[in-house]
Tab-separated table of C-alpha atoms in Angstrom:
chain	number	residue	atom	x	y	z
A	1	UNK	CA	10.149	-56.674	-9.416
A	2	UNK	CA	10.419	-59.113	-12.223
A	3	UNK	CA	11.637	-58.606	-15.586
A	4	UNK	CA	8.237	-58.311	-17.051
A	5	UNK	CA	7.367	-56.009	-14.552
A	6	UNK	CA	10.785	-53.570	-15.015
A	7	UNK	CA	9.343	-54.332	-19.419
A	8	UNK	CA	5.367	-53.189	-18.752
A	9	UNK	CA	7.183	-50.267	-16.466
A	10	UNK	CA	10.010	-48.675	-19.507
A	11	UNK	CA	7.844	-48.723	-22.202
A	12	UNK	CA	5.044	-46.726	-19.230
A	13	UNK	CA	8.307	-44.797	-18.932
A	14	UNK	CA	8.696	-43.355	-22.050
A	15	UNK	CA	5.005	-43.097	-23.475
A	16	UNK	CA	5.257	-40.204	-20.470
A	17	UNK	CA	8.662	-39.068	-21.946
A	18	UNK	CA	7.431	-39.273	-25.351
A	19	UNK	CA	3.890	-37.622	-24.142
A	20	UNK	CA	4.597	-34.958	-22.283
A	21	UNK	CA	7.351	-33.842	-25.274
A	22	UNK	CA	3.475	-33.623	-27.555
A	23	UNK	CA	1.847	-31.936	-24.630
A	24	UNK	CA	4.388	-28.864	-24.721
A	25	UNK	CA	4.439	-28.080	-28.281
A	26	UNK	CA	0.179	-28.856	-27.964
A	27	UNK	CA	1.124	-25.462	-25.566
A	28	UNK	CA	3.561	-23.686	-28.273
A	29	UNK	CA	1.331	-24.523	-31.430
A	30	UNK	CA	-1.594	-22.514	-29.569
A	31	UNK	CA	0.464	-19.877	-28.761
A	32	UNK	CA	1.150	-18.917	-32.284
A	33	UNK	CA	-2.373	-19.450	-32.601
A	34	UNK	CA	-3.323	-16.582	-30.848
A	35	UNK	CA	-0.538	-14.434	-32.424
A	36	UNK	CA	-2.154	-15.583	-35.638
A	37	UNK	CA	-5.394	-14.307	-34.344
A	38	UNK	CA	-3.957	-10.652	-32.175
A	39	UNK	CA	-3.117	-9.911	-36.206
A	40	UNK	CA	-6.210	-10.911	-37.955
A	41	UNK	CA	-8.158	-9.017	-35.205
A	42	UNK	CA	-5.708	-6.206	-35.956
A	43	UNK	CA	-5.709	-6.770	-40.129
A	44	UNK	CA	-9.246	-7.645	-39.971
A	45	UNK	CA	-10.786	-4.416	-42.408
A	46	UNK	CA	-7.786	-4.911	-44.923
A	47	UNK	CA	-8.521	-9.143	-44.436
A	48	UNK	CA	-11.992	-8.574	-45.616
A	49	UNK	CA	-11.533	-6.246	-48.115
A	50	UNK	CA	-8.662	-9.676	-49.649
A	51	UNK	CA	-5.344	-7.285	-49.243
A	52	UNK	CA	-3.989	-9.873	-47.032
A	53	UNK	CA	-4.781	-13.160	-45.527
A	54	UNK	CA	-3.414	-14.541	-41.874
A	55	UNK	CA	-2.830	-18.642	-41.899
A	56	UNK	CA	-1.072	-21.055	-39.223
A	57	UNK	CA	1.057	-24.249	-39.997
A	58	UNK	CA	2.714	-25.555	-37.138
A	59	UNK	CA	4.748	-22.294	-35.343
A	60	UNK	CA	4.933	-20.609	-38.169
A	61	UNK	CA	2.446	-17.904	-39.297
A	62	UNK	CA	2.145	-16.436	-42.521
A	63	UNK	CA	0.701	-12.664	-43.271
A	64	UNK	CA	0.212	-12.992	-47.144
A	65	UNK	CA	-0.109	-9.964	-48.116
A	66	UNK	CA	-1.939	-10.016	-52.092
A	67	UNK	CA	-0.445	-7.962	-54.946
A	68	UNK	CA	-4.233	-6.541	-54.819
A	69	UNK	CA	-4.021	-2.998	-53.356
A	70	UNK	CA	0.022	-3.101	-52.195
A	71	UNK	CA	1.250	-2.718	-55.923
A	72	UNK	CA	0.309	-1.594	-59.212
A	73	UNK	CA	0.874	-4.648	-62.153
A	74	UNK	CA	5.006	-5.206	-62.596
A	75	UNK	CA	5.539	-2.785	-60.116
A	76	UNK	CA	7.869	-2.993	-56.440
A	77	UNK	CA	6.380	0.574	-55.295
A	78	UNK	CA	3.804	0.065	-52.755
A	79	UNK	CA	0.516	2.027	-53.549
A	80	UNK	CA	-0.299	5.150	-51.059
A	81	UNK	CA	-3.048	3.393	-50.001
A	82	UNK	CA	-0.800	0.752	-48.115
A	83	UNK	CA	0.444	2.711	-46.499
A	84	UNK	CA	-1.750	2.240	-43.040
A	85	UNK	CA	-1.821	-1.069	-42.927
A	86	UNK	CA	1.917	-1.374	-43.130
A	87	UNK	CA	1.585	0.734	-39.462
A	88	UNK	CA	-0.577	-2.274	-38.594
A	89	UNK	CA	2.100	-4.762	-39.392
A	90	UNK	CA	4.547	-3.028	-37.438
A	91	UNK	CA	2.818	-2.229	-34.513
A	92	UNK	CA	1.729	-5.498	-33.968
A	93	UNK	CA	4.496	-7.508	-35.374
A	94	UNK	CA	6.943	-5.409	-32.908
A	95	UNK	CA	5.194	-7.743	-30.401
A	96	UNK	CA	5.229	-10.785	-32.133
A	97	UNK	CA	7.815	-13.434	-31.228
A	98	UNK	CA	10.019	-14.954	-33.756
A	99	UNK	CA	12.314	-14.721	-36.798
A	100	UNK	CA	10.477	-13.072	-39.747
A	101	UNK	CA	10.975	-13.349	-43.540
A	102	UNK	CA	9.748	-11.180	-45.927
A	103	UNK	CA	9.535	-13.533	-49.162
A	104	UNK	CA	8.313	-12.408	-52.804
A	105	UNK	CA	6.796	-14.226	-55.284
A	106	UNK	CA	5.415	-14.176	-58.668
A	107	UNK	CA	3.500	-16.035	-61.734
A	108	UNK	CA	4.937	-17.859	-63.902
A	109	UNK	CA	4.555	-14.905	-66.735
A	110	UNK	CA	7.705	-13.566	-67.490
A	111	UNK	CA	9.180	-10.436	-67.116
A	112	UNK	CA	11.608	-8.402	-69.268
A	113	UNK	CA	11.332	-4.043	-68.671
A	114	UNK	CA	13.854	-1.322	-67.983
A	115	UNK	CA	12.467	-1.921	-64.113
A	116	UNK	CA	12.934	-5.625	-64.041
A	117	UNK	CA	15.125	-8.007	-65.706
A	118	UNK	CA	12.627	-11.412	-64.277
A	119	UNK	CA	10.369	-12.326	-61.309
A	120	UNK	CA	13.486	-12.697	-59.719
A	121	UNK	CA	14.305	-9.020	-59.931
A	122	UNK	CA	10.558	-8.163	-59.329
A	123	UNK	CA	9.421	-10.569	-56.615
A	124	UNK	CA	12.733	-9.936	-54.570
A	125	UNK	CA	12.188	-5.922	-55.264
A	126	UNK	CA	8.853	-6.507	-54.033
A	127	UNK	CA	10.754	-7.845	-51.278
A	128	UNK	CA	12.274	-5.734	-50.274
A	129	UNK	CA	9.870	-1.833	-49.771
A	130	UNK	CA	7.602	-4.085	-48.033
A	131	UNK	CA	10.987	-4.746	-46.001
A	132	UNK	CA	11.670	-1.230	-46.224
A	133	UNK	CA	7.571	0.045	-45.268
A	134	UNK	CA	8.421	-2.642	-42.495
A	135	UNK	CA	11.703	-1.250	-40.635
A	136	UNK	CA	9.816	3.145	-40.927
A	137	UNK	CA	10.443	4.248	-37.596
A	138	UNK	CA	12.477	2.061	-36.132
A	139	UNK	CA	10.047	0.242	-34.302
A	140	UNK	CA	10.985	-3.073	-35.503
A	141	UNK	CA	14.874	-4.701	-34.591
A	142	UNK	CA	16.227	-5.692	-38.359
A	143	UNK	CA	17.994	-8.386	-36.896
A	144	UNK	CA	14.772	-10.221	-36.492
A	145	UNK	CA	14.432	-10.204	-40.383
A	146	UNK	CA	15.649	-12.165	-43.610
A	147	UNK	CA	14.721	-10.604	-47.207
A	148	UNK	CA	14.681	-12.964	-50.122
A	149	UNK	CA	12.389	-13.177	-53.445
A	150	UNK	CA	12.016	-16.371	-54.933
A	151	UNK	CA	9.986	-15.496	-58.446
A	152	UNK	CA	7.747	-18.744	-59.922
A	153	UNK	CA	9.506	-21.325	-58.018
A	154	UNK	CA	6.987	-21.577	-54.890
A	155	UNK	CA	3.329	-20.989	-56.556
A	156	UNK	CA	0.833	-21.103	-54.051
A	157	UNK	CA	-1.389	-22.702	-56.610
A	158	UNK	CA	-1.246	-24.075	-60.658
A	159	UNK	CA	-0.346	-21.107	-62.478
A	160	UNK	CA	-2.516	-22.170	-65.126
A	161	UNK	CA	-5.314	-19.768	-64.632
A	162	UNK	CA	-5.419	-16.157	-64.317
A	163	UNK	CA	-7.221	-16.254	-61.286
A	164	UNK	CA	-4.299	-19.285	-59.843
A	165	UNK	CA	-1.748	-16.724	-61.253
A	166	UNK	CA	-2.678	-13.077	-59.468
A	167	UNK	CA	-2.977	-15.752	-56.063
A	168	UNK	CA	0.786	-16.133	-57.178
A	169	UNK	CA	2.022	-12.730	-56.942
A	170	UNK	CA	1.937	-11.806	-53.352
A	171	UNK	CA	4.178	-10.748	-50.779
A	172	UNK	CA	4.448	-13.302	-47.853
A	173	UNK	CA	5.809	-12.024	-43.879
A	174	UNK	CA	6.166	-15.161	-42.257
A	175	UNK	CA	6.712	-15.420	-38.963
A	176	UNK	CA	8.989	-18.258	-37.813
A	177	UNK	CA	8.153	-18.504	-34.240
A	178	UNK	CA	10.035	-22.730	-33.824
A	179	UNK	CA	10.651	-24.780	-30.602
A	180	UNK	CA	12.448	-22.915	-28.251
A	181	UNK	CA	15.305	-24.747	-26.732
A	182	UNK	CA	14.428	-26.672	-23.663
A	183	UNK	CA	11.791	-28.585	-25.994
A	184	UNK	CA	14.832	-29.216	-28.899
A	185	UNK	CA	16.862	-29.646	-26.275
A	186	UNK	CA	14.612	-32.730	-25.218
A	187	UNK	CA	14.247	-33.501	-28.632
A	188	UNK	CA	18.182	-33.702	-28.804
A	189	UNK	CA	18.289	-36.176	-25.744
A	190	UNK	CA	15.498	-38.245	-26.378
A	191	UNK	CA	17.455	-38.590	-30.315
A	192	UNK	CA	20.355	-40.095	-28.518
A	193	UNK	CA	19.136	-42.929	-25.842
A	194	UNK	CA	16.426	-43.546	-28.108
A	195	UNK	CA	15.776	-43.172	-31.672
A	196	UNK	CA	13.017	-45.118	-32.353
A	197	UNK	CA	10.693	-42.757	-29.074
A	198	UNK	CA	12.201	-40.215	-31.333
A	199	UNK	CA	10.603	-41.087	-34.527
A	200	UNK	CA	7.507	-41.740	-33.000
A	201	UNK	CA	7.521	-38.012	-31.591
A	202	UNK	CA	8.420	-36.417	-34.929
A	203	UNK	CA	6.342	-38.329	-36.794
A	204	UNK	CA	2.914	-37.569	-34.516
A	205	UNK	CA	5.028	-33.553	-34.408
A	206	UNK	CA	4.794	-33.985	-37.904
A	207	UNK	CA	0.649	-35.317	-38.253
A	208	UNK	CA	-0.221	-33.511	-35.725
A	209	UNK	CA	0.631	-30.201	-35.715
A	210	UNK	CA	2.376	-29.786	-39.371
A	211	UNK	CA	5.684	-29.767	-38.533
A	212	UNK	CA	8.434	-29.818	-41.330
A	213	UNK	CA	11.045	-32.708	-40.092
A	214	UNK	CA	13.953	-29.895	-40.400
A	215	UNK	CA	11.590	-27.836	-37.528
A	216	UNK	CA	11.637	-30.498	-35.394
A	217	UNK	CA	15.754	-31.621	-35.980
């Protein structure tokens, strides 16, 4: 084999290795979309009522609990009408793989009451209320969960309108399914052996699947 043929073979081998990783990630993202569809189907009544939203982003599923139908304004106590929704969520989440973060968010209107000194305290308390609701009955492994409050630091939309502020008041149940050990090992091996090839794969994964760079490595 001449040098030119050998070089062509090496390039072809690298491209095939890159594509193999991309194809594996595509299959994983497909599994996440399938799981999200299962969640959306089980909770379709509440999604239609405007209480919940379900969306995916790469290997992440976001189950968004809106303030409407779940909390009274300025309160961290779940409404009685939301309890049946939590029951369905418990059943579906039990069979959905991944680590789960329960994250509370508010709008940018400051709060200072006898119950809550700040939006940070309100958002944290709401996240804790949802987490406790999910833990009822003991079906879900609490080791899968983290709980956090972010106040108004992560708005979905600008807080410049009443509608925007309503949208930003929510608790998100974020299911992070990850890339798995096999893919991460392949990416790490590629990074160490061929940085240029690794960068091509990472760029394609970010572009095609909306993965964050820190999810890849």
